[in-house]
Amino acid sequence: MQSSLFQAIPTTESCQIHDLGNASLREYVHAFTPAQADDLLQNLLSAIPWHQAQLKIAGRTIPVPRLQCWMGDKQSLYGYSGMRLTPEPWNAVVQTIRTRVQDLAGVEFNSVLLNYYRDGQDSVSWHADDEPELGTDPVIGSVSFGAERPFQLKPKFNRPNSPRSESLRMMLHHGSLLVMDKGTQRYWQHQLPKLPGLKLPRVNLTFRQIL
Ligand SMILES: O=C(O)CCC(=O)C(=O)O
Ligand SMILES: [Mn+2]
């Protein structure tokens, strides 16, 4: 399932680059120490105003399988799957995380989508973060706290002669940062599948720049 295209190239002690050919990922497994990550997870679980969004599909209303919070600068209005989101003002803890993410990623972010996966039944299905308000080829900084979960990527376009199995699966660790660099939203989709049997929570923050 994994081809040599996806072999992780160690660069520094703390960053691995995953070369996807037309895109790349930077993985900072230890962006936060285990003690910091434990504190931040507890703080986010209790301090964030988590919201249950609903999706309308074929006339039915279905709860999104995770809780969410959209946070950022006042003007960072965002929408997807027919939902319009007005940002919550920055929370002090999320600001601390943002500073660390910007330092590592070398990119500024004015907003963040927080996802709370209560257990293995919560998930996010195949998509790319390619809404027009993010620009043509956004860089996204994705931070994970809590339960380790597999994250999958697959090409958006089925190129002639390229096997559909040309996809990547990686574990997202407690306290890690995954920078999805240019090309990732343009040419790839990603998902966090359900993990039956998992009882532990996970919080993810995807930092974005709304133009
Ligand atoms: O939870 C994750 O790791 C991914 C979340 C995600 O893709 C998103 O919020 O757009
Ligand atoms: Mn996404």
PDB file of C-alpha atoms and ligand atoms in Angstrom:
ATOM      1  CA  MET A   1       0.000   0.000   0.000  1.00  0.00           C
ATOM      2  CA  GLN A   2       2.861   2.406   0.697  1.00  0.00           C
ATOM      3  CA  SER A   3       5.250   3.063  -2.174  1.00  0.00           C
ATOM      4  CA  SER A   4       8.789   4.398  -1.915  1.00  0.00           C
ATOM      5  CA  LEU A   5       7.335   7.787  -2.906  1.00  0.00           C
ATOM      6  CA  PHE A   6       6.096   8.095   0.643  1.00  0.00           C
ATOM      7  CA  GLN A   7       9.218   7.133   2.525  1.00  0.00           C
ATOM      8  CA  ALA A   8       9.857   9.575   5.318  1.00  0.00           C
ATOM      9  CA  ILE A   9      13.134  11.455   4.905  1.00  0.00           C
ATOM     10  CA  PRO A  10      14.562  12.368   8.334  1.00  0.00           C
ATOM     11  CA  THR A  11      15.791  15.970   8.249  1.00  0.00           C
ATOM     12  CA  THR A  12      16.357  17.233  11.758  1.00  0.00           C
ATOM     13  CA  GLU A  13      15.740  15.343  14.978  1.00  0.00           C
ATOM     14  CA  SER A  14      12.309  16.855  15.235  1.00  0.00           C
ATOM     15  CA  CYS A  15      11.002  17.068  11.656  1.00  0.00           C
ATOM     16  CA  GLN A  16      10.318  14.413   9.047  1.00  0.00           C
ATOM     17  CA  ILE A  17       9.393  15.355   5.501  1.00  0.00           C
ATOM     18  CA  HIS A  18       6.990  13.120   3.586  1.00  0.00           C
ATOM     19  CA  ASP A  19       7.475  13.773  -0.118  1.00  0.00           C
ATOM     20  CA  LEU A  20       4.224  13.213  -2.032  1.00  0.00           C
ATOM     21  CA  GLY A  21       5.684  14.292  -5.384  1.00  0.00           C
ATOM     22  CA  ASN A  22       3.268  17.147  -6.051  1.00  0.00           C
ATOM     23  CA  ALA A  23       2.947  18.034  -2.349  1.00  0.00           C
ATOM     24  CA  SER A  24       4.731  17.494   0.925  1.00  0.00           C
ATOM     25  CA  LEU A  25       4.047  17.017   4.604  1.00  0.00           C
ATOM     26  CA  ARG A  26       6.203  18.049   7.527  1.00  0.00           C
ATOM     27  CA  GLU A  27       5.752  15.993  10.671  1.00  0.00           C
ATOM     28  CA  TYR A  28       6.960  17.389  14.025  1.00  0.00           C
ATOM     29  CA  VAL A  29       6.290  14.421  16.286  1.00  0.00           C
ATOM     30  CA  HIS A  30       7.422  16.288  19.410  1.00  0.00           C
ATOM     31  CA  ALA A  31       6.063  19.791  18.786  1.00  0.00           C
ATOM     32  CA  PHE A  32       4.900  19.733  22.423  1.00  0.00           C
ATOM     33  CA  THR A  33       6.418  17.754  25.317  1.00  0.00           C
ATOM     34  CA  PRO A  34       4.242  14.949  26.744  1.00  0.00           C
ATOM     35  CA  ALA A  35       3.615  17.046  29.893  1.00  0.00           C
ATOM     36  CA  GLN A  36       2.618  20.121  27.849  1.00  0.00           C
ATOM     37  CA  ALA A  37       0.409  17.977  25.616  1.00  0.00           C
ATOM     38  CA  ASP A  38      -1.364  16.437  28.649  1.00  0.00           C
ATOM     39  CA  ASP A  39      -2.058  19.911  30.094  1.00  0.00           C
ATOM     40  CA  LEU A  40      -3.184  21.357  26.780  1.00  0.00           C
ATOM     41  CA  LEU A  41      -5.570  18.452  26.116  1.00  0.00           C
ATOM     42  CA  GLN A  42      -7.273  18.844  29.514  1.00  0.00           C
ATOM     43  CA  ASN A  43      -7.489  22.585  29.080  1.00  0.00           C
ATOM     44  CA  LEU A  44      -8.991  22.370  25.580  1.00  0.00           C
ATOM     45  CA  LEU A  45     -11.544  19.741  26.609  1.00  0.00           C
ATOM     46  CA  SER A  46     -12.853  21.950  29.407  1.00  0.00           C
ATOM     47  CA  ALA A  47     -12.365  25.511  28.111  1.00  0.00           C
ATOM     48  CA  ILE A  48     -13.462  25.360  24.456  1.00  0.00           C
ATOM     49  CA  PRO A  49     -17.136  26.076  23.649  1.00  0.00           C
ATOM     50  CA  TRP A  50     -17.645  22.818  21.711  1.00  0.00           C
ATOM     51  CA  HIS A  51     -20.479  22.888  19.220  1.00  0.00           C
ATOM     52  CA  GLN A  52     -22.484  20.069  17.626  1.00  0.00           C
ATOM     53  CA  ALA A  53     -23.007  21.010  13.972  1.00  0.00           C
ATOM     54  CA  GLN A  54     -25.686  19.398  11.809  1.00  0.00           C
ATOM     55  CA  LEU A  55     -25.389  18.444   8.154  1.00  0.00           C
ATOM     56  CA  LYS A  56     -28.334  18.463   5.759  1.00  0.00           C
ATOM     57  CA  ILE A  57     -28.067  15.565   3.305  1.00  0.00           C
ATOM     58  CA  ALA A  58     -30.926  14.694   0.932  1.00  0.00           C
ATOM     59  CA  GLY A  59     -33.483  16.416   3.171  1.00  0.00           C
ATOM     60  CA  ARG A  60     -32.244  14.702   6.338  1.00  0.00           C
ATOM     61  CA  THR A  61     -30.436  16.381   9.206  1.00  0.00           C
ATOM     62  CA  ILE A  62     -27.455  14.414  10.489  1.00  0.00           C
ATOM     63  CA  PRO A  63     -25.142  15.389  13.366  1.00  0.00           C
ATOM     64  CA  VAL A  64     -21.527  15.878  12.285  1.00  0.00           C
ATOM     65  CA  PRO A  65     -19.603  12.964  13.894  1.00  0.00           C
ATOM     66  CA  ARG A  66     -17.411  15.165  16.112  1.00  0.00           C
ATOM     67  CA  LEU A  67     -17.716  18.415  18.067  1.00  0.00           C
ATOM     68  CA  GLN A  68     -16.208  21.585  16.650  1.00  0.00           C
ATOM     69  CA  CYS A  69     -15.242  25.155  17.338  1.00  0.00           C
ATOM     70  CA  TRP A  70     -14.194  27.787  14.805  1.00  0.00           C
ATOM     71  CA  MET A  71     -11.869  30.405  16.309  1.00  0.00           C
ATOM     72  CA  GLY A  72      -9.918  33.305  14.917  1.00  0.00           C
ATOM     73  CA  ASP A  73      -9.631  36.951  13.979  1.00  0.00           C
ATOM     74  CA  LYS A  74     -13.012  38.678  13.674  1.00  0.00           C
ATOM     75  CA  GLN A  75     -12.998  38.876   9.897  1.00  0.00           C
ATOM     76  CA  SER A  76     -12.149  35.195   9.361  1.00  0.00           C
ATOM     77  CA  LEU A  77     -15.592  34.013   8.234  1.00  0.00           C
ATOM     78  CA  TYR A  78     -15.524  30.460   6.957  1.00  0.00           C
ATOM     79  CA  GLY A  79     -17.931  27.932   5.509  1.00  0.00           C
ATOM     80  CA  TYR A  80     -18.050  24.367   4.250  1.00  0.00           C
ATOM     81  CA  SER A  81     -20.715  21.772   3.425  1.00  0.00           C
ATOM     82  CA  GLY A  82     -23.339  24.551   3.453  1.00  0.00           C
ATOM     83  CA  MET A  83     -22.380  25.749   6.959  1.00  0.00           C
ATOM     84  CA  ARG A  84     -21.380  29.344   7.751  1.00  0.00           C
ATOM     85  CA  LEU A  85     -19.090  29.735  10.734  1.00  0.00           C
ATOM     86  CA  THR A  86     -18.461  32.953  12.664  1.00  0.00           C
ATOM     87  CA  PRO A  87     -15.265  32.748  14.715  1.00  0.00           C
ATOM     88  CA  GLU A  88     -15.067  32.574  18.481  1.00  0.00           C
ATOM     89  CA  PRO A  89     -12.529  35.071  19.842  1.00  0.00           C
ATOM     90  CA  TRP A  90      -9.031  33.682  20.464  1.00  0.00           C
ATOM     91  CA  ASN A  91      -8.679  31.723  23.696  1.00  0.00           C
ATOM     92  CA  ALA A  92      -5.360  32.233  25.568  1.00  0.00           C
ATOM     93  CA  VAL A  93      -4.375  28.544  25.405  1.00  0.00           C
ATOM     94  CA  VAL A  94      -5.119  28.305  21.690  1.00  0.00           C
ATOM     95  CA  GLN A  95      -3.017  31.465  21.180  1.00  0.00           C
ATOM     96  CA  THR A  96      -0.080  29.717  22.895  1.00  0.00           C
ATOM     97  CA  ILE A  97      -0.483  26.726  20.593  1.00  0.00           C
ATOM     98  CA  ARG A  98      -0.750  29.047  17.579  1.00  0.00           C
ATOM     99  CA  THR A  99       2.557  30.753  18.451  1.00  0.00           C
ATOM    100  CA  ARG A 100       4.364  27.394  18.626  1.00  0.00           C
ATOM    101  CA  VAL A 101       2.771  26.202  15.364  1.00  0.00           C
ATOM    102  CA  GLN A 102       3.692  29.426  13.523  1.00  0.00           C
ATOM    103  CA  ASP A 103       7.287  29.185  14.773  1.00  0.00           C
ATOM    104  CA  LEU A 104       7.662  25.607  13.518  1.00  0.00           C
ATOM    105  CA  ALA A 105       5.684  25.992  10.294  1.00  0.00           C
ATOM    106  CA  GLY A 106       7.181  29.382   9.368  1.00  0.00           C
ATOM    107  CA  VAL A 107       3.715  30.557   8.303  1.00  0.00           C
ATOM    108  CA  GLU A 108       1.147  32.879   9.942  1.00  0.00           C
ATOM    109  CA  PHE A 109      -2.378  31.695  10.670  1.00  0.00           C
ATOM    110  CA  ASN A 110      -5.408  33.882  11.496  1.00  0.00           C
ATOM    111  CA  SER A 111      -7.897  31.150  12.339  1.00  0.00           C
ATOM    112  CA  VAL A 112      -8.258  27.568  13.543  1.00  0.00           C
ATOM    113  CA  LEU A 113     -10.861  24.819  13.306  1.00  0.00           C
ATOM    114  CA  LEU A 114     -10.873  22.704  16.466  1.00  0.00           C
ATOM    115  CA  ASN A 115     -12.270  19.167  16.322  1.00  0.00           C
ATOM    116  CA  TYR A 116     -13.130  17.052  19.348  1.00  0.00           C
ATOM    117  CA  TYR A 117     -13.362  13.314  18.552  1.00  0.00           C
ATOM    118  CA  ARG A 118     -15.083  11.950  21.661  1.00  0.00           C
ATOM    119  CA  ASP A 119     -14.134   8.337  20.878  1.00  0.00           C
ATOM    120  CA  GLY A 120     -13.462   6.042  17.921  1.00  0.00           C
ATOM    121  CA  GLN A 121     -16.989   6.554  16.553  1.00  0.00           C
ATOM    122  CA  ASP A 122     -16.151  10.183  15.743  1.00  0.00           C
ATOM    123  CA  SER A 123     -14.340  10.855  12.468  1.00  0.00           C
ATOM    124  CA  VAL A 124     -13.903  13.131   9.475  1.00  0.00           C
ATOM    125  CA  SER A 125     -14.434  11.670   6.006  1.00  0.00           C
ATOM    126  CA  TRP A 126     -12.533  12.275   2.751  1.00  0.00           C
ATOM    127  CA  HIS A 127     -12.129  15.956   1.895  1.00  0.00           C
ATOM    128  CA  ALA A 128      -9.585  18.621   1.022  1.00  0.00           C
ATOM    129  CA  ASP A 129      -9.456  21.988   2.756  1.00  0.00           C
ATOM    130  CA  ASP A 130      -9.702  23.809  -0.543  1.00  0.00           C
ATOM    131  CA  GLU A 131     -12.464  26.352   0.024  1.00  0.00           C
ATOM    132  CA  PRO A 132     -11.927  29.591  -1.951  1.00  0.00           C
ATOM    133  CA  GLU A 133     -11.436  31.698   1.218  1.00  0.00           C
ATOM    134  CA  LEU A 134      -8.215  29.711   1.916  1.00  0.00           C
ATOM    135  CA  GLY A 135      -6.634  30.786  -1.395  1.00  0.00           C
ATOM    136  CA  THR A 136      -5.441  28.573  -4.230  1.00  0.00           C
ATOM    137  CA  ASP A 137      -2.848  26.481  -2.400  1.00  0.00           C
ATOM    138  CA  PRO A 138      -3.030  26.856   1.384  1.00  0.00           C
ATOM    139  CA  VAL A 139      -0.569  25.622   4.008  1.00  0.00           C
ATOM    140  CA  ILE A 140      -2.355  24.116   7.018  1.00  0.00           C
ATOM    141  CA  GLY A 141      -0.893  23.346  10.446  1.00  0.00           C
ATOM    142  CA  SER A 142      -2.602  20.376  12.148  1.00  0.00           C
ATOM    143  CA  VAL A 143      -1.955  19.703  15.849  1.00  0.00           C
ATOM    144  CA  SER A 144      -3.059  16.530  17.647  1.00  0.00           C
ATOM    145  CA  PHE A 145      -3.656  15.863  21.340  1.00  0.00           C
ATOM    146  CA  GLY A 146      -5.016  12.737  22.990  1.00  0.00           C
ATOM    147  CA  ALA A 147      -5.650   9.331  21.450  1.00  0.00           C
ATOM    148  CA  GLU A 148      -3.375   8.362  18.567  1.00  0.00           C
ATOM    149  CA  ARG A 149      -5.432   7.937  15.417  1.00  0.00           C
ATOM    150  CA  PRO A 150      -4.559   6.898  11.850  1.00  0.00           C
ATOM    151  CA  PHE A 151      -4.742   9.653   9.219  1.00  0.00           C
ATOM    152  CA  GLN A 152      -5.041   8.798   5.532  1.00  0.00           C
ATOM    153  CA  LEU A 153      -4.315  10.673   2.307  1.00  0.00           C
ATOM    154  CA  LYS A 154      -5.207   9.751  -1.271  1.00  0.00           C
ATOM    155  CA  PRO A 155      -4.787  11.604  -4.583  1.00  0.00           C
ATOM    156  CA  LYS A 156      -7.750  13.779  -5.650  1.00  0.00           C
ATOM    157  CA  PHE A 157      -7.357  12.902  -9.287  1.00  0.00           C
ATOM    158  CA  ASN A 158      -6.962   9.373 -10.549  1.00  0.00           C
ATOM    159  CA  ARG A 159      -3.980   9.800 -12.865  1.00  0.00           C
ATOM    160  CA  PRO A 160      -3.729   7.378 -15.787  1.00  0.00           C
ATOM    161  CA  ASN A 161      -1.662   4.304 -14.853  1.00  0.00           C
ATOM    162  CA  SER A 162      -1.469   5.275 -11.198  1.00  0.00           C
ATOM    163  CA  PRO A 163      -2.793   2.559  -8.896  1.00  0.00           C
ATOM    164  CA  ARG A 164      -5.636   3.717  -6.633  1.00  0.00           C
ATOM    165  CA  SER A 165      -3.647   2.161  -3.783  1.00  0.00           C
ATOM    166  CA  GLU A 166      -1.260   5.118  -4.119  1.00  0.00           C
ATOM    167  CA  SER A 167      -2.235   6.406  -0.725  1.00  0.00           C
ATOM    168  CA  LEU A 168      -0.605   7.157   2.584  1.00  0.00           C
ATOM    169  CA  ARG A 169      -1.529   6.215   6.144  1.00  0.00           C
ATOM    170  CA  MET A 170       0.233   7.684   9.161  1.00  0.00           C
ATOM    171  CA  MET A 171      -0.408   7.823  12.890  1.00  0.00           C
ATOM    172  CA  LEU A 172      -1.014  11.252  14.413  1.00  0.00           C
ATOM    173  CA  HIS A 173       0.612  11.341  17.848  1.00  0.00           C
ATOM    174  CA  HIS A 174      -0.200  13.180  21.086  1.00  0.00           C
ATOM    175  CA  GLY A 175       1.568  16.565  20.959  1.00  0.00           C
ATOM    176  CA  SER A 176       2.510  16.388  17.268  1.00  0.00           C
ATOM    177  CA  LEU A 177       2.243  18.949  14.466  1.00  0.00           C
ATOM    178  CA  LEU A 178       1.615  17.934  10.855  1.00  0.00           C
ATOM    179  CA  VAL A 179       2.225  20.780   8.410  1.00  0.00           C
ATOM    180  CA  MET A 180       0.330  20.108   5.190  1.00  0.00           C
ATOM    181  CA  ASP A 181       2.451  22.139   2.799  1.00  0.00           C
ATOM    182  CA  LYS A 182       1.550  23.462  -0.643  1.00  0.00           C
ATOM    183  CA  GLY A 183       0.025  20.902  -2.982  1.00  0.00           C
ATOM    184  CA  THR A 184      -1.620  18.857  -0.206  1.00  0.00           C
ATOM    185  CA  GLN A 185      -5.058  20.508  -0.450  1.00  0.00           C
ATOM    186  CA  ARG A 186      -4.764  21.016  -4.191  1.00  0.00           C
ATOM    187  CA  TYR A 187      -3.905  17.459  -5.235  1.00  0.00           C
ATOM    188  CA  TRP A 188      -4.804  15.268  -2.229  1.00  0.00           C
ATOM    189  CA  GLN A 189      -7.709  14.413   0.033  1.00  0.00           C
ATOM    190  CA  HIS A 190      -7.430  13.322   3.651  1.00  0.00           C
ATOM    191  CA  GLN A 191      -9.584  11.637   6.284  1.00  0.00           C
ATOM    192  CA  LEU A 192      -9.572  10.454   9.872  1.00  0.00           C
ATOM    193  CA  PRO A 193     -11.524   7.173   9.779  1.00  0.00           C
ATOM    194  CA  LYS A 194     -13.555   5.748  12.637  1.00  0.00           C
ATOM    195  CA  LEU A 195     -11.585   3.484  14.980  1.00  0.00           C
ATOM    196  CA  PRO A 196     -14.027   0.935  16.446  1.00  0.00           C
ATOM    197  CA  GLY A 197     -13.361   0.079  20.068  1.00  0.00           C
ATOM    198  CA  LEU A 198     -11.454   3.288  20.899  1.00  0.00           C
ATOM    199  CA  LYS A 199     -12.846   4.890  24.068  1.00  0.00           C
ATOM    200  CA  LEU A 200     -10.382   7.783  24.416  1.00  0.00           C
ATOM    201  CA  PRO A 201     -10.826  11.360  23.187  1.00  0.00           C
ATOM    202  CA  ARG A 202      -8.707  13.239  20.698  1.00  0.00           C
ATOM    203  CA  VAL A 203      -8.556  16.975  19.967  1.00  0.00           C
ATOM    204  CA  ASN A 204      -7.206  18.306  16.680  1.00  0.00           C
ATOM    205  CA  LEU A 205      -6.545  21.919  15.701  1.00  0.00           C
ATOM    206  CA  THR A 206      -6.123  22.827  12.029  1.00  0.00           C
ATOM    207  CA  PHE A 207      -4.623  26.318  11.766  1.00  0.00           C
ATOM    208  CA  ARG A 208      -5.525  28.182   8.592  1.00  0.00           C
ATOM    209  CA  GLN A 209      -5.055  31.556   6.910  1.00  0.00           C
ATOM    210  CA  ILE A 210      -8.354  33.032   5.711  1.00  0.00           C
ATOM    211  CA  LEU A 211      -7.670  35.591   2.985  1.00  0.00           C
TER     212      LEU A 211
HETATM  213  O1  LIG B   1      -8.485  15.545  12.893  1.00  0.00           O
HETATM  214  C1  LIG B   1      -7.662  15.593  11.990  1.00  0.00           C
HETATM  215  O2  LIG B   1      -6.526  15.141  12.096  1.00  0.00           O
HETATM  216  C2  LIG B   1      -8.033  16.197  10.659  1.00  0.00           C
HETATM  217  C3  LIG B   1      -9.067  17.284  10.735  1.00  0.00           C
HETATM  218  C4  LIG B   1      -9.356  17.874   9.402  1.00  0.00           C
HETATM  219  O3  LIG B   1      -8.968  17.374   8.383  1.00  0.00           O
HETATM  220  C5  LIG B   1     -10.095  19.142   9.297  1.00  0.00           C
HETATM  221  O4  LIG B   1     -10.577  19.680  10.313  1.00  0.00           O
HETATM  222  O5  LIG B   1     -10.209  19.656   8.188  1.00  0.00           O
HETATM  223 MN    MN B   2      -9.060  18.733   6.671  1.00  0.00          MN
END
